[in-house]
Amino acid sequence: MASEIRVRFAPSPTGYLHIGGARTALFNWLFTRHHGGKFVLRIEDTDRTRNIEEAMAAICDGLQWLGLNWDEGPHIGGDFGPYLQSERTELYESYLKKLQDGGHIFEDQGALRFRSPREHVIVDDLVCGKIDFDLSNEQTHPDMTIRRPDGSWIFHFVNVIDDMEMKISHVIRGEDHLSNTPKHIEIFRALGAMPPHYAHIPLILNKDGSKMSKRDEGASVEYYIKRGYLPAAVRNYLCLLGWSPKDNREKINIEEIIRLFDLNNVGRSQATFDPDKLHWLNGEYARELSDSEFYALALTKLKSSGVKIDNYPEQYIQSALQTCKGKINTFDKLLAYCGFYFTDDFDYNPEGVAKHFTAENKPRLEAVRDAFSALQRFDAETTLKTTAANLGVKVGAIVHPTRLAVSGSNIGPSLYHLLEVLGKEKVLARIDRALSKFF
């Protein structure tokens, strides 16, 4: 059976890769990887008014970012190409002639329509179960157009022809296509071909129950790429939208998901997209990155954020970023968390200024500066604890104004570690800057 499994992901390049489309591609990919079959990428670009090359590139880039490599398709080729519908016109013409010769086509105001046999069509769906579609009423199920008056093809026709010609064994797609399936089966039958097995997976909803649309924030894969999410985390989360390993686990590596993936474990109920859960899951993956993986990703993000990395020694950058590892869930938060390492001209958190730059804290901050100034070997932790004891206060009383003075923030990496990274000269200069600015 494994050699017979062929599935396809067939997006239209009319926008960027939608998160729902990515989940559909993922389920197809998992199914064929589980069975050892072939995953085909086919671009349905018959709508000449809407397709854009940039969108096709975004689809390919998004799939590659998620690690969903295709076995046949654009940039790779294969035995059943071409894989862009715009390049398959001659094939569609030949099948149109077959339908015309069989009396299945009629013309209506310049458009070509498929004459429905007006019957019940049973769809035995691998997810939704057996469904009886009654297509006998012409008023509720009119004969479908397969070619527009301008000569362009309609999705229903070319979709069927391509599935047939590419020997697709299973069509796994969103539940919103379920109502199209009996129409497609009618075309298969008219051509004397066996339709593939169908599996319609549940739609993805927003937390408020509305259908996720392209206009929603977080609806495109590009959004997660730009925010610095990890592809493994996004892929893992998308697996859980409609499928379950049946043991309540949420973090599962891709090799095990491939081993466990079964269409029998795809639920019927619609899946709810929870950005908070994805954010949490991404943090779990981020904490498992090796030092070298984290450093490479963080360095890339800093450069894309405009930080002039070349102005700093590599050891300084590595030490600074090491204090951030395991502290951020997504890399788009990195600059806000540690940007102070790479500029002396940072702003100060207003709430922190009001709370910690007080008259009471001025002599404490001066004492910290004097203690650091006297050091031959810079030991931040011991010096702060000793200074606090000499002042008769808890160490927290000087930690907070010191952190604010050297970083501009109330939160961030461990103060002792960040002071060591900055070094004596920078720390003294930043404390002096705060004292002159606010006291």
Coordinates of N, CA and C in Angstrom, one line a residue, residues 63-185:
L63 N 6.4 26.8 3.3 CA 6.5 25.3 3.5 C 7.9 24.9 3.8
Q64 N 8.9 25.5 3.2 CA 10.3 25.1 3.4 C 10.7 25.5 4.9
W65 N 10.2 26.7 5.3 CA 10.5 27.1 6.7 C 9.9 26.1 7.7
L66 N 8.7 25.6 7.4 CA 8.1 24.6 8.3 C 8.7 23.2 8.2
G67 N 9.6 23.0 7.2 CA 10.2 21.7 7.0 C 9.4 20.8 6.2
L68 N 8.4 21.3 5.5 CA 7.5 20.4 4.7 C 8.1 20.3 3.3
N69 N 9.1 19.4 3.1 CA 9.7 19.3 1.8 C 8.8 18.4 0.9
W70 N 8.6 18.9 -0.3 CA 7.8 18.1 -1.3 C 8.7 17.2 -2.2
D71 N 8.1 16.1 -2.6 CA 8.8 15.1 -3.4 C 8.6 15.4 -4.9
E72 N 7.6 16.1 -5.3 CA 7.3 16.5 -6.6 C 6.7 17.9 -6.6
G73 N 7.1 18.7 -7.6 CA 6.5 20.0 -7.6 C 7.4 21.1 -8.2
P74 N 7.1 22.4 -8.0 CA 7.9 23.5 -8.5 C 9.3 23.4 -7.9
H75 N 10.3 23.7 -8.7 CA 11.7 23.7 -8.4 C 12.3 22.3 -8.2
I76 N 11.5 21.3 -8.3 CA 12.0 19.9 -8.1 C 11.6 19.1 -9.4
G77 N 10.4 19.3 -9.9 CA 9.9 18.5 -11.0 C 9.3 17.2 -10.6
G78 N 9.3 16.3 -11.5 CA 8.7 14.9 -11.2 C 8.1 14.3 -12.5
D79 N 7.6 13.1 -12.4 CA 7.1 12.4 -13.5 C 5.7 12.8 -14.0
F80 N 5.0 13.7 -13.2 CA 3.6 14.0 -13.5 C 3.4 15.5 -13.7
G81 N 4.5 16.2 -14.0 CA 4.5 17.7 -14.2 C 3.9 18.0 -15.6
P82 N 3.9 19.3 -15.9 CA 4.3 20.4 -15.0 C 3.3 20.6 -13.8
Y83 N 3.8 21.3 -12.8 CA 3.1 21.3 -11.5 C 2.4 22.7 -11.3
L84 N 2.4 23.5 -12.3 CA 1.6 24.8 -12.3 C 0.5 24.6 -13.3
Q85 N -0.7 24.8 -12.9 CA -1.9 24.6 -13.7 C -1.8 25.4 -15.0
S86 N -1.2 26.6 -14.9 CA -1.2 27.5 -16.1 C -0.4 26.9 -17.2
E87 N 0.4 25.8 -16.9 CA 1.2 25.2 -17.9 C 0.6 23.8 -18.4
R88 N -0.6 23.6 -18.0 CA -1.3 22.3 -18.3 C -2.5 22.4 -19.2
T89 N -2.6 23.5 -19.9 CA -3.8 23.8 -20.7 C -4.1 22.7 -21.7
E90 N -3.1 22.2 -22.4 CA -3.3 21.2 -23.5 C -3.9 20.0 -22.9
L91 N -3.5 19.6 -21.7 CA -4.1 18.4 -21.0 C -5.6 18.7 -20.7
Y92 N -5.9 19.9 -20.2 CA -7.3 20.1 -19.9 C -8.1 20.1 -21.2
E93 N -7.6 20.6 -22.3 CA -8.3 20.6 -23.5 C -8.6 19.2 -23.9
S94 N -7.7 18.3 -23.8 CA -7.9 16.9 -24.2 C -9.0 16.2 -23.4
Y95 N -9.1 16.5 -22.1 CA -10.1 16.0 -21.2 C -11.5 16.6 -21.4
L96 N -11.4 17.9 -21.8 CA -12.7 18.6 -22.1 C -13.3 17.9 -23.4
K97 N -12.5 17.6 -24.3 CA -13.0 16.9 -25.5 C -13.6 15.6 -25.2
K98 N -13.0 14.8 -24.3 CA -13.5 13.5 -23.9 C -14.9 13.7 -23.3
L99 N -15.1 14.7 -22.4 CA -16.4 15.0 -21.8 C -17.4 15.4 -22.9
Q100 N -16.9 16.3 -23.8 CA -17.8 16.7 -24.9 C -18.3 15.5 -25.8
D101 N -17.3 14.7 -26.1 CA -17.6 13.5 -26.9 C -18.6 12.6 -26.2
G102 N -18.6 12.6 -24.9 CA -19.5 11.7 -24.1 C -20.8 12.4 -23.8
G103 N -21.0 13.6 -24.3 CA -22.3 14.3 -24.1 C -22.5 14.9 -22.7
H104 N -21.3 15.1 -22.0 CA -21.4 15.7 -20.7 C -21.3 17.2 -20.6
I105 N -21.1 17.8 -21.7 CA -20.8 19.3 -21.7 C -21.9 20.0 -22.6
F106 N -22.3 21.1 -22.1 CA -23.2 22.0 -22.9 C -22.7 23.5 -22.7
E107 N -23.1 24.3 -23.7 CA -22.7 25.7 -23.7 C -23.8 26.5 -23.2
D108 N -23.5 27.5 -22.3 CA -24.5 28.4 -21.7 C -23.9 29.8 -21.7
Q109 N -24.4 30.7 -22.6 CA -23.9 32.0 -22.7 C -22.4 32.2 -22.8
G110 N -21.8 31.3 -23.6 CA -20.3 31.3 -23.8 C -19.6 30.5 -22.8
A111 N -20.2 30.1 -21.7 CA -19.5 29.3 -20.7 C -19.8 27.8 -21.0
L112 N -18.9 27.0 -20.6 CA -19.1 25.5 -20.8 C -19.4 24.9 -19.4
R113 N -20.5 24.2 -19.4 CA -21.0 23.6 -18.2 C -21.0 22.1 -18.2
F114 N -20.8 21.5 -17.1 CA -20.9 20.0 -17.0 C -22.3 19.6 -16.6
R115 N -22.9 18.7 -17.4 CA -24.3 18.2 -17.2 C -24.3 17.2 -16.2
S116 N -24.9 17.5 -15.0 CA -25.0 16.6 -13.9 C -25.9 15.4 -14.2
P117 N -25.6 14.2 -13.9 CA -26.5 13.1 -14.1 C -27.7 13.1 -13.2
R118 N -27.7 14.0 -12.2 CA -28.8 14.2 -11.3 C -29.1 12.9 -10.5
E119 N -28.2 12.7 -9.6 CA -28.2 11.5 -8.8 C -27.8 11.7 -7.4
H120 N -27.9 10.7 -6.5 CA -27.3 10.8 -5.2 C -25.8 10.4 -5.3
V121 N -25.0 11.1 -4.6 CA -23.5 10.8 -4.6 C -23.2 10.5 -3.1
I122 N -22.6 9.3 -2.9 CA -22.2 8.9 -1.5 C -20.7 9.2 -1.4
V123 N -20.4 10.1 -0.5 CA -19.0 10.4 -0.2 C -18.6 9.6 1.1
D124 N -17.7 8.7 1.0 CA -17.3 7.9 2.2 C -16.0 8.5 2.7
D125 N -16.1 9.6 3.5 CA -15.0 10.4 3.9 C -14.3 9.7 5.1
L126 N -12.9 9.8 5.0 CA -12.1 9.1 6.1 C -12.2 9.8 7.4
V127 N -12.6 11.1 7.4 CA -12.8 11.8 8.7 C -14.3 12.0 9.0
C128 N -15.0 12.5 8.0 CA -16.4 12.9 8.3 C -17.4 11.7 8.2
G129 N -16.9 10.6 7.7 CA -17.8 9.4 7.6 C -18.6 9.4 6.3
K130 N -19.6 8.6 6.2 CA -20.4 8.4 4.9 C -21.5 9.5 4.9
I131 N -21.5 10.2 3.8 CA -22.4 11.3 3.6 C -23.1 11.1 2.2
D132 N -24.5 11.2 2.3 CA -25.3 11.1 1.1 C -25.6 12.5 0.5
F133 N -25.1 12.9 -0.6 CA -25.4 14.2 -1.2 C -26.4 13.9 -2.3
D134 N -27.5 14.6 -2.2 CA -28.6 14.5 -3.2 C -28.4 15.7 -4.2
L135 N -28.0 15.3 -5.4 CA -27.8 16.3 -6.5 C -28.9 16.3 -7.5
S136 N -30.0 15.7 -7.2 CA -31.0 15.5 -8.2 C -31.8 16.8 -8.5
N137 N -31.8 17.8 -7.6 CA -32.6 19.0 -7.8 C -31.7 20.1 -8.5
E138 N -32.1 20.4 -9.7 CA -31.3 21.4 -10.5 C -31.4 22.8 -9.8
Q139 N -32.4 23.1 -9.1 CA -32.6 24.4 -8.5 C -31.5 24.6 -7.4
T140 N -31.3 23.6 -6.6 CA -30.4 23.7 -5.5 C -29.0 23.3 -5.9
H141 N -28.8 22.5 -6.9 CA -27.5 22.0 -7.4 C -27.4 22.2 -8.9
P142 N -27.3 23.5 -9.4 CA -27.2 23.7 -10.8 C -26.0 23.1 -11.5
D143 N -26.1 22.9 -12.7 CA -24.9 22.4 -13.5 C -23.7 23.3 -13.3
M144 N -22.6 22.7 -13.0 CA -21.4 23.6 -12.7 C -20.7 24.0 -14.0
T145 N -20.2 25.2 -13.9 CA -19.3 25.7 -15.0 C -18.0 25.1 -14.8
I146 N -17.4 24.7 -16.0 CA -16.0 24.2 -15.9 C -15.1 25.1 -16.7
R147 N -15.7 25.9 -17.6 CA -14.8 26.9 -18.3 C -15.6 28.2 -18.5
R148 N -14.9 29.3 -18.2 CA -15.6 30.6 -18.3 C -15.6 31.0 -19.8
P149 N -16.5 32.0 -20.1 CA -16.5 32.5 -21.5 C -15.2 33.1 -22.0
D150 N -14.3 33.5 -21.1 CA -13.0 34.0 -21.5 C -12.0 32.9 -21.8
G151 N -12.4 31.7 -21.6 CA -11.5 30.5 -21.8 C -10.8 30.0 -20.6
S152 N -10.9 30.7 -19.5 CA -10.2 30.3 -18.3 C -10.9 29.2 -17.6
W153 N -10.2 28.3 -16.9 CA -10.7 27.1 -16.3 C -11.3 27.3 -14.9
I154 N -12.3 26.6 -14.6 CA -12.8 26.6 -13.2 C -12.1 25.6 -12.3
F155 N -11.9 25.9 -11.1 CA -11.3 25.0 -10.1 C -11.7 23.6 -10.2
H156 N -13.0 23.4 -10.2 CA -13.6 22.0 -10.0 C -13.0 21.1 -11.1
F157 N -13.0 21.5 -12.3 CA -12.6 20.7 -13.4 C -11.1 20.4 -13.4
V158 N -10.3 21.4 -13.4 CA -8.8 21.2 -13.4 C -8.3 20.5 -12.2
N159 N -9.0 20.7 -11.1 CA -8.6 20.0 -9.8 C -8.8 18.5 -10.0
V160 N -9.9 18.1 -10.6 CA -10.1 16.7 -10.8 C -9.2 16.1 -11.8
I161 N -8.9 16.8 -12.9 CA -8.0 16.3 -14.0 C -6.6 16.1 -13.4
D162 N -6.2 17.1 -12.6 CA -4.8 17.0 -12.1 C -4.7 15.8 -11.1
D163 N -5.7 15.7 -10.2 CA -5.7 14.6 -9.3 C -5.7 13.2 -10.0
M164 N -6.4 13.1 -11.1 CA -6.4 11.9 -11.9 C -5.1 11.7 -12.6
E165 N -4.6 12.7 -13.2 CA -3.3 12.5 -14.0 C -2.1 12.3 -13.1
M166 N -2.1 12.9 -11.9 CA -1.0 12.8 -11.0 C -1.2 11.6 -10.1
K167 N -2.2 10.8 -10.3 CA -2.4 9.5 -9.6 C -2.5 9.8 -8.1
I168 N -3.2 10.8 -7.7 CA -3.4 11.2 -6.3 C -4.3 10.1 -5.7
S169 N -3.8 9.5 -4.6 CA -4.6 8.4 -3.9 C -5.5 8.9 -2.8
H170 N -5.1 10.0 -2.2 CA -5.9 10.6 -1.1 C -5.9 12.1 -1.2
V171 N -7.1 12.6 -1.1 CA -7.2 14.1 -1.0 C -7.6 14.5 0.4
I172 N -6.6 15.2 1.0 CA -6.8 15.6 2.4 C -6.9 17.1 2.4
R173 N -8.0 17.7 2.7 CA -8.2 19.1 2.6 C -9.2 19.6 3.6
G174 N -9.4 20.9 3.7 CA -10.3 21.5 4.7 C -11.8 21.1 4.5
E175 N -12.5 21.2 5.5 CA -13.9 20.7 5.5 C -14.8 21.7 4.7
D176 N -14.3 22.9 4.4 CA -15.1 23.8 3.5 C -15.1 23.3 2.1
H177 N -14.3 22.3 1.7 CA -14.4 21.7 0.4 C -15.3 20.5 0.4
L178 N -15.8 20.1 1.5 CA -16.6 18.8 1.5 C -17.8 18.9 0.5
S179 N -18.5 20.1 0.4 CA -19.6 20.2 -0.5 C -19.2 20.1 -1.9
N180 N -17.9 20.4 -2.3 CA -17.5 20.3 -3.6 C -17.2 18.8 -4.1
T181 N -17.0 18.0 -3.1 CA -16.6 16.6 -3.4 C -17.6 15.8 -4.3
P182 N -18.9 15.8 -4.0 CA -19.8 15.1 -4.9 C -19.7 15.6 -6.4
K183 N -19.5 16.9 -6.6 CA -19.3 17.4 -7.9 C -18.1 16.8 -8.6
H184 N -17.0 16.7 -7.8 CA -15.8 16.2 -8.3 C -15.9 14.7 -8.7
I185 N -16.6 14.0 -7.8 CA -16.9 12.6 -8.1 C -17.7 12.3 -9.3

